[in-house]
C-alpha cells in the first residue's frame, strides 16, 4: 500500500515534522512519496520522490489550493494513505482531503497497532485502536510520536505539480502566537519539572525550591497539571508548552513521548528517577538514579552553600 506524506512549511521554513512523517512511513512499511507546497530550497532531505508545488499567490496556506494539490499528488502517486502532522495545518487540511477522497480520517495517531492506529481517548488518559474500514485513509500524527533518526543527506527526485488557483472563500492573514496564560516557560533558561513521581502535592514545594535555587521556573508533566497541583500553564509537552531551555531537570518524569515532544529541544537534560530503565534516560544527558524525595532537597541544599 502506498503512502503520501504531506510536509508543512511555516513562515518560509520547512517544519521539522517532515522527518516525523518519514519515520512513520518507515514504521508502516510499503512505498512512500512526499508532497511539499513550497520552494525547492525548503525540500526535506530523503531518498525518494518529492512532488513539489509552488506556494499560492494568496499566501503560505490556502486550504482550497492545498487540498487540490494533495488530491493531484494522490492521483499521480496512486497513494491510498495520506499522512500529515496534527498541527494547525494538518487538522485543517486533513478533513478537507478526506472528504474529497471519501477516505476515513484518523486524527492524532500516537502509535501503530495491529491492523490499525493508536489514538488517545478519555482526555488523553487512555488509548484505543482505530482501524479504517475504507481502503483510503487520511491520517494525522501526534507531534513527537515518531522521532526520525535516519539519513538527511540525500536529495529527493523532484516532480513538479500544480493545480489551478480557483476562487477561495478564505484568505491567509498570518500566524498569531498564543498568549501564554500565567507563566511563559518558553523564555526560561532553566526549568525544573515535577512528574507523577513527586507522589503528592505537598512534595511539589521541594521541586519549586530547586527551580528557585537554579534561577529557573517550575514546570510539570500532564498528570501533575491534571491533578491541579500546578496551574495548566506550567505543563510541558505536546498538549502543554514547548520549551527549549539551557537546562531542563525532570524530577520523577518517565519520559512519555508527549512530554518529550515539548522539551526535546532543551540543551542539557538532567533526569532524576528511581527507575534506571525509565525512557527519559534515553534523552537525558545525566540520569541520577534515586529517590527524588532525598536527591532534590540534597541538591538544593548543596546549591545554597
Ligand atoms: C493525547 C495526549 C497528550 C498528552 N500530552 C501530554 C503533555 O503535554 N505533557 C505530558 O507530560 N504528558 C502528556 N500526556 C501524558 C503522557 O502520555 C504521560 O502519561 C505523562 O507524561 C506521564 O507523566 P509522568 O512522567 O509525570 O508520570 P509517569 O509516567 O507515571 O512517571 C512517573 C515517573 O516517576 C518515577 N518515580 C516515581 N517515584 C519516584 C521517586 N520517589 N523518585 C524518583 N522517581 C520516581 C517513576 O519511575 C516514573 O518513571 C499526553 C497523553 C496523551 C494521550
Short mmCIF file of C-alpha atoms and ligand atoms in Angstrom, two decimals:
data_model
loop_
_atom_site.label_atom_id
_atom_site.label_comp_id
_atom_site.label_asym_id
_atom_site.label_seq_id
_atom_site.Cartn_x
_atom_site.Cartn_y
_atom_site.Cartn_z
CA UNK A 1 0.00 0.00 0.00
CA UNK A 2 1.40 3.40 -0.97
CA UNK A 3 1.56 6.41 1.35
CA UNK A 4 1.71 10.13 0.53
CA UNK A 5 3.37 12.30 3.19
CA UNK A 6 2.36 15.97 3.20
CA UNK A 7 5.06 18.29 4.60
CA UNK A 8 4.38 21.66 6.13
CA UNK A 9 6.11 25.00 5.59
CA UNK A 10 5.62 27.70 8.18
CA UNK A 11 6.92 31.25 7.87
CA UNK A 12 9.16 30.25 5.00
CA UNK A 13 10.74 27.22 6.69
CA UNK A 14 10.16 23.51 6.30
CA UNK A 15 8.86 22.19 9.61
CA UNK A 16 10.93 19.51 11.31
CA UNK A 17 7.79 17.38 11.38
CA UNK A 18 8.53 16.41 7.74
CA UNK A 19 11.02 13.92 9.18
CA UNK A 20 8.47 12.55 11.64
CA UNK A 21 6.29 11.73 8.63
CA UNK A 22 9.23 9.84 7.11
CA UNK A 23 9.75 7.93 10.38
CA UNK A 24 6.05 6.99 10.43
CA UNK A 25 6.21 5.78 6.82
CA UNK A 26 9.25 3.69 7.67
CA UNK A 27 7.41 2.09 10.61
CA UNK A 28 4.35 1.49 8.41
CA UNK A 29 6.32 -0.12 5.58
CA UNK A 30 5.42 -0.06 1.89
CA UNK A 31 6.19 2.64 -0.66
CA UNK A 32 6.02 6.31 0.20
CA UNK A 33 6.17 9.58 -1.69
CA UNK A 34 6.23 13.12 -0.35
CA UNK A 35 4.40 16.36 -1.22
CA UNK A 36 5.69 19.84 -0.44
CA UNK A 37 3.90 23.06 -1.30
CA UNK A 38 6.85 25.43 -1.24
CA UNK A 39 10.22 26.08 -2.82
CA UNK A 40 12.93 23.62 -3.80
CA UNK A 41 15.24 25.16 -1.18
CA UNK A 42 12.77 24.08 1.54
CA UNK A 43 12.67 20.44 0.42
CA UNK A 44 13.37 17.75 3.05
CA UNK A 45 16.41 15.54 2.51
CA UNK A 46 15.48 11.94 1.85
CA UNK A 47 15.78 9.27 -0.81
CA UNK A 48 12.66 9.02 -2.94
CA UNK A 49 10.16 11.08 -4.89
CA UNK A 50 9.03 14.58 -3.94
CA UNK A 51 6.04 16.26 -5.57
CA UNK A 52 6.85 19.95 -5.44
CA UNK A 53 4.13 22.56 -5.97
CA UNK A 54 4.64 26.32 -5.92
CA UNK A 55 3.09 28.21 -3.00
CA UNK A 56 -0.17 30.05 -3.51
CA UNK A 57 -0.23 33.68 -4.60
CA UNK A 58 -2.73 34.05 -1.76
CA UNK A 59 -0.20 33.30 0.97
CA UNK A 60 1.52 30.39 2.67
CA UNK A 61 -1.65 28.40 3.35
CA UNK A 62 -4.65 28.35 1.08
CA UNK A 63 -6.88 25.37 2.04
CA UNK A 64 -8.59 25.19 -1.35
CA UNK A 65 -5.34 25.09 -3.28
CA UNK A 66 -3.54 22.80 -0.83
CA UNK A 67 -6.47 20.36 -0.93
CA UNK A 68 -6.37 20.37 -4.74
CA UNK A 69 -2.61 19.74 -4.71
CA UNK A 70 -2.87 16.82 -2.27
CA UNK A 71 -5.61 15.29 -4.43
CA UNK A 72 -3.45 15.76 -7.53
CA UNK A 73 -0.45 14.11 -5.81
CA UNK A 74 -2.71 11.23 -4.71
CA UNK A 75 -3.89 10.82 -8.30
CA UNK A 76 -0.32 10.73 -9.64
CA UNK A 77 1.14 8.51 -6.95
CA UNK A 78 -1.81 6.14 -6.51
CA UNK A 79 -1.38 6.51 -2.74
CA UNK A 80 -4.10 5.10 -0.52
CA UNK A 81 -2.93 6.73 2.66
CA UNK A 82 -2.28 10.43 3.10
CA UNK A 83 -0.36 11.42 6.22
CA UNK A 84 0.07 14.86 7.81
CA UNK A 85 1.19 16.04 11.22
CA UNK A 86 -1.55 17.03 13.70
CA UNK A 87 -0.58 20.70 13.66
CA UNK A 88 -2.97 23.55 12.85
CA UNK A 89 -2.06 22.86 9.19
CA UNK A 90 -2.78 19.13 9.41
CA UNK A 91 -6.01 19.37 11.37
CA UNK A 92 -7.38 21.93 8.95
CA UNK A 93 -6.31 20.22 5.74
CA UNK A 94 -6.81 16.51 6.60
CA UNK A 95 -10.64 16.52 6.82
CA UNK A 96 -10.89 18.57 3.61
CA UNK A 97 -8.80 15.95 1.79
CA UNK A 98 -10.63 13.02 3.41
CA UNK A 99 -14.00 14.44 2.31
CA UNK A 100 -12.87 14.69 -1.32
CA UNK A 101 -11.28 11.22 -1.35
CA UNK A 102 -14.16 9.58 0.54
CA UNK A 103 -11.49 8.35 2.96
CA UNK A 104 -11.56 7.53 6.67
CA UNK A 105 -9.81 10.15 8.73
CA UNK A 106 -7.81 9.09 11.76
CA UNK A 107 -6.59 12.01 13.89
CA UNK A 108 -3.67 12.42 16.28
CA UNK A 109 -2.14 8.95 15.92
CA UNK A 110 0.42 8.16 18.64
CA UNK A 111 1.50 4.65 17.60
CA UNK A 112 0.92 1.84 15.15
CA UNK A 113 -1.13 -1.10 16.34
CA UNK A 114 -2.03 -4.49 14.93
CA UNK A 115 -4.27 -3.70 11.96
CA UNK A 116 -4.78 -0.05 12.88
CA UNK A 117 -3.63 3.11 14.58
CA UNK A 118 -3.48 4.01 18.26
CA UNK A 119 -5.04 7.32 19.28
CA UNK A 120 -5.67 8.93 22.67
CA UNK A 121 -9.13 8.96 24.23
CA UNK A 122 -10.75 9.94 27.55
CA UNK A 123 -8.93 13.28 27.53
CA UNK A 124 -5.62 11.60 26.79
CA UNK A 125 -5.76 9.22 29.75
CA UNK A 126 -6.33 6.07 27.66
CA UNK A 127 -5.67 4.82 24.14
CA UNK A 128 -7.83 3.00 21.63
CA UNK A 129 -7.08 1.38 18.28
CA UNK A 130 -8.83 2.71 15.18
CA UNK A 131 -8.99 0.55 12.05
CA UNK A 132 -10.15 2.29 8.85
CA UNK A 133 -12.87 0.39 7.01
CA UNK A 134 -12.25 2.25 3.76
CA UNK A 135 -9.24 1.45 1.60
CA UNK A 136 -8.21 5.10 1.58
CA UNK A 137 -7.29 6.82 4.84
CA UNK A 138 -6.10 10.28 5.81
CA UNK A 139 -4.04 10.22 8.98
CA UNK A 140 -2.62 12.92 11.23
CA UNK A 141 0.25 12.15 13.62
CA UNK A 142 0.73 13.49 17.09
CA UNK A 143 3.82 15.76 17.04
CA UNK A 144 6.80 13.96 18.57
CA UNK A 145 5.25 10.49 18.39
CA UNK A 146 7.52 9.25 15.56
CA UNK A 147 11.09 10.55 16.03
CA UNK A 148 13.32 10.26 12.94
CA UNK A 149 16.88 9.05 13.21
CA UNK A 150 17.54 8.32 9.55
CA UNK A 151 19.67 9.86 6.84
CA UNK A 152 19.32 13.55 5.94
CA UNK A 153 21.89 13.86 3.20
CA UNK A 154 20.10 12.52 0.11
CA UNK A 155 18.26 14.78 -2.29
CA UNK A 156 14.84 13.61 -3.46
CA UNK A 157 13.88 13.22 -7.11
CA UNK A 158 11.56 16.15 -7.78
CA UNK A 159 8.39 16.02 -9.86
CA UNK A 160 6.74 19.42 -10.22
CA UNK A 161 2.98 19.60 -9.96
CA UNK A 162 0.44 22.41 -9.90
CA UNK A 163 -3.28 22.97 -9.58
CA UNK A 164 -5.46 25.77 -10.82
CA UNK A 165 -5.85 28.58 -8.34
CA UNK A 166 -9.66 28.64 -8.18
CA UNK A 167 -11.75 31.04 -6.13
CA UNK A 168 -11.40 30.72 -2.37
CA UNK A 169 -13.73 31.90 0.37
CA UNK A 170 -10.90 32.15 2.88
CA UNK A 171 -7.69 34.12 2.87
CA UNK A 172 -4.48 33.64 4.79
CA UNK A 173 -3.71 36.55 7.12
CA UNK A 174 -0.68 35.26 9.01
CA UNK A 175 0.23 33.46 12.22
CA UNK A 176 -0.52 34.57 15.73
CA UNK A 177 1.35 33.13 18.70
CA UNK A 178 -0.98 32.07 21.52
CA UNK A 179 -0.86 34.31 24.56
CA UNK A 180 0.75 32.30 27.30
CA UNK A 181 -1.55 32.07 30.28
CA UNK A 182 0.33 32.76 33.50
CA UNK A 183 3.98 31.77 33.31
CA UNK A 184 5.79 31.78 29.97
CA UNK A 185 8.11 28.79 30.21
CA UNK A 186 9.28 29.46 26.67
CA UNK A 187 11.57 32.24 27.96
CA UNK A 188 13.07 30.35 30.92
CA UNK A 189 16.76 29.45 30.77
CA UNK A 190 16.33 26.73 33.40
CA UNK A 191 13.22 24.63 34.00
CA UNK A 192 12.83 22.11 36.81
CA UNK A 193 9.76 19.96 36.19
CA UNK A 194 7.83 17.73 38.54
CA UNK A 195 6.25 14.49 37.41
CA UNK A 196 3.90 11.99 38.98
CA UNK A 197 6.93 10.64 40.86
CA UNK A 198 6.63 13.53 43.35
CA UNK A 199 3.78 11.49 44.83
CA UNK A 200 1.65 14.27 46.34
CA UNK A 201 1.01 17.98 46.08
CA UNK A 202 2.89 18.76 49.30
CA UNK A 203 6.13 17.44 47.73
CA UNK A 204 5.98 19.95 44.89
CA UNK A 205 7.49 22.67 47.03
CA UNK A 206 10.85 20.86 47.11
CA UNK A 207 10.94 20.82 43.28
CA UNK A 208 9.94 24.52 43.20
CA UNK A 209 12.74 25.24 45.71
CA UNK A 210 15.28 23.60 43.39
CA UNK A 211 13.93 25.67 40.49
CA UNK A 212 14.40 28.86 42.54
CA UNK A 213 17.90 27.83 43.61
CA UNK A 214 18.85 27.42 39.93
CA UNK A 215 17.20 30.74 38.98
CA UNK A 216 14.65 28.89 36.89
CA UNK A 217 10.95 28.14 36.59
CA UNK A 218 8.83 25.25 37.79
CA UNK A 219 7.39 23.02 35.06
CA UNK A 220 5.28 19.88 35.27
CA UNK A 221 4.15 16.79 33.40
CA UNK A 222 0.49 16.45 32.49
CA UNK A 223 -0.65 14.24 35.39
CA UNK A 224 0.68 16.86 37.81
CA UNK A 225 -1.19 19.64 35.99
CA UNK A 226 -4.33 17.49 35.61
CA UNK A 227 -4.30 16.79 39.34
CA UNK A 228 -4.42 20.55 39.90
CA UNK A 229 -1.10 20.54 41.79
CA UNK A 230 0.16 23.33 39.46
CA UNK A 231 -1.61 25.65 37.02
CA UNK A 232 -2.01 24.26 33.50
CA UNK A 233 0.28 26.95 32.08
CA UNK A 234 3.22 25.06 33.62
CA UNK A 235 2.54 21.81 31.74
CA UNK A 236 5.29 20.83 29.32
CA UNK A 237 4.51 18.61 26.36
CA UNK A 238 2.53 18.15 23.21
CA UNK A 239 -0.64 19.49 24.86
CA UNK A 240 1.29 21.92 27.06
CA UNK A 241 4.13 24.32 26.38
CA UNK A 242 7.06 23.58 24.09
CA UNK A 243 10.26 24.66 25.79
CA UNK A 244 13.94 24.79 24.90
CA UNK A 245 15.84 25.96 27.99
CA UNK A 246 19.58 25.67 28.53
CA UNK A 247 18.94 23.21 31.37
CA UNK A 248 15.87 21.01 31.91
CA UNK A 249 15.62 18.97 35.09
CA UNK A 250 12.95 16.24 35.02
CA UNK A 251 12.08 15.05 38.54
CA UNK A 252 10.02 11.85 38.67
CA UNK A 253 9.05 12.04 34.99
CA UNK A 254 9.05 8.80 32.98
CA UNK A 255 9.70 10.39 29.56
CA UNK A 256 6.48 9.63 27.67
CA UNK A 257 6.61 10.80 24.03
CA UNK A 258 4.03 13.52 24.67
CA UNK A 259 6.21 15.01 27.41
CA UNK A 260 9.44 14.63 25.45
CA UNK A 261 7.81 16.33 22.43
CA UNK A 262 7.64 19.51 24.50
CA UNK A 263 11.19 19.55 25.93
CA UNK A 264 13.43 17.66 23.50
CA UNK A 265 14.88 20.98 22.27
CA UNK A 266 16.48 21.56 25.72
CA UNK A 267 20.26 21.97 25.57
CA UNK A 268 21.08 19.88 28.65
CA UNK A 269 18.71 17.45 30.32
CA UNK A 270 19.09 16.09 33.85
CA UNK A 271 16.64 13.41 34.93
CA UNK A 272 16.09 12.23 38.48
CA UNK A 273 14.29 8.92 38.57
CA UNK A 274 14.32 5.86 40.78
CA UNK A 275 13.98 3.62 37.72
CA UNK A 276 17.22 3.36 35.74
CA UNK A 277 15.24 1.96 32.77
CA UNK A 278 12.86 4.96 32.58
CA UNK A 279 12.62 6.18 28.93
CA UNK A 280 13.66 9.70 29.99
CA UNK A 281 17.14 8.19 30.36
CA UNK A 282 17.34 7.81 26.57
CA UNK A 283 17.31 11.57 26.03
CA UNK A 284 18.86 12.75 29.32
CA UNK A 285 22.49 13.91 29.37
CA UNK A 286 22.61 12.90 33.05
CA UNK A 287 20.33 10.36 34.71
CA UNK A 288 20.51 10.41 38.51
CA UNK A 289 19.04 7.14 39.73
CA UNK A 290 17.49 7.54 43.16
CA UNK A 291 14.58 8.79 45.21
CA UNK A 292 13.81 12.38 44.28
CA UNK A 293 12.45 12.98 47.78
CA UNK A 294 16.04 12.61 49.01
CA UNK A 295 18.03 13.83 45.97
CA UNK A 296 16.14 17.05 45.22
CA UNK A 297 16.45 18.63 48.71
CA UNK A 298 20.08 17.47 48.90
CA UNK A 299 20.95 19.22 45.58
CA UNK A 300 19.09 22.38 46.68
CA UNK A 301 20.97 22.41 49.98
CA UNK A 302 24.29 21.97 48.17
CA UNK A 303 23.45 24.85 45.81
CA UNK A 304 22.63 27.08 48.82
CA UNK A 305 26.18 26.56 50.10
C1 LIG B 1 -3.07 12.99 23.59
C2 LIG B 1 -2.13 13.03 24.76
C3 LIG B 1 -1.49 14.21 25.07
C4 LIG B 1 -0.63 14.26 26.17
N1 LIG B 1 0.03 15.41 26.44
C5 LIG B 1 0.94 15.44 27.44
C6 LIG B 1 1.71 16.61 27.71
O1 LIG B 1 1.56 17.65 27.07
N2 LIG B 1 2.62 16.55 28.70
C7 LIG B 1 2.84 15.43 29.47
O2 LIG B 1 3.69 15.46 30.35
N3 LIG B 1 2.13 14.32 29.22
C8 LIG B 1 1.17 14.31 28.25
N4 LIG B 1 0.44 13.19 28.04
C9 LIG B 1 0.54 12.10 29.04
C10 LIG B 1 1.75 11.19 28.79
O3 LIG B 1 1.39 10.16 27.89
C11 LIG B 1 2.20 10.55 30.11
O4 LIG B 1 1.12 9.85 30.68
C12 LIG B 1 2.74 11.55 31.12
O5 LIG B 1 3.72 12.37 30.53
C13 LIG B 1 3.35 10.80 32.29
O6 LIG B 1 3.70 11.73 33.26
P1 LIG B 1 4.82 11.40 34.32
O7 LIG B 1 6.10 11.07 33.64
O8 LIG B 1 4.82 12.51 35.32
O9 LIG B 1 4.21 10.13 35.09
P2 LIG B 1 4.60 8.58 34.99
O10 LIG B 1 4.64 8.10 33.59
O11 LIG B 1 3.70 7.88 35.94
O12 LIG B 1 6.09 8.52 35.53
C14 LIG B 1 6.45 8.75 36.85
C15 LIG B 1 7.94 8.51 36.97
O13 LIG B 1 8.38 8.85 38.26
C16 LIG B 1 9.30 7.90 38.71
N5 LIG B 1 9.25 7.91 40.20
C17 LIG B 1 8.24 7.52 40.97
N6 LIG B 1 8.55 7.78 42.28
C18 LIG B 1 9.78 8.35 42.26
C19 LIG B 1 10.64 8.83 43.30
N7 LIG B 1 10.29 8.83 44.60
N8 LIG B 1 11.84 9.34 42.94
C20 LIG B 1 12.23 9.38 41.62
N9 LIG B 1 11.46 8.92 40.62
C21 LIG B 1 10.24 8.42 40.94
C22 LIG B 1 8.85 6.60 38.10
O14 LIG B 1 9.93 5.67 37.99
C23 LIG B 1 8.33 7.05 36.73
O15 LIG B 1 9.37 7.00 35.76
C24 LIG B 1 -0.42 13.11 26.96
C25 LIG B 1 -1.06 11.93 26.62
C26 LIG B 1 -1.89 11.88 25.53
C27 LIG B 1 -2.53 10.57 25.16
#
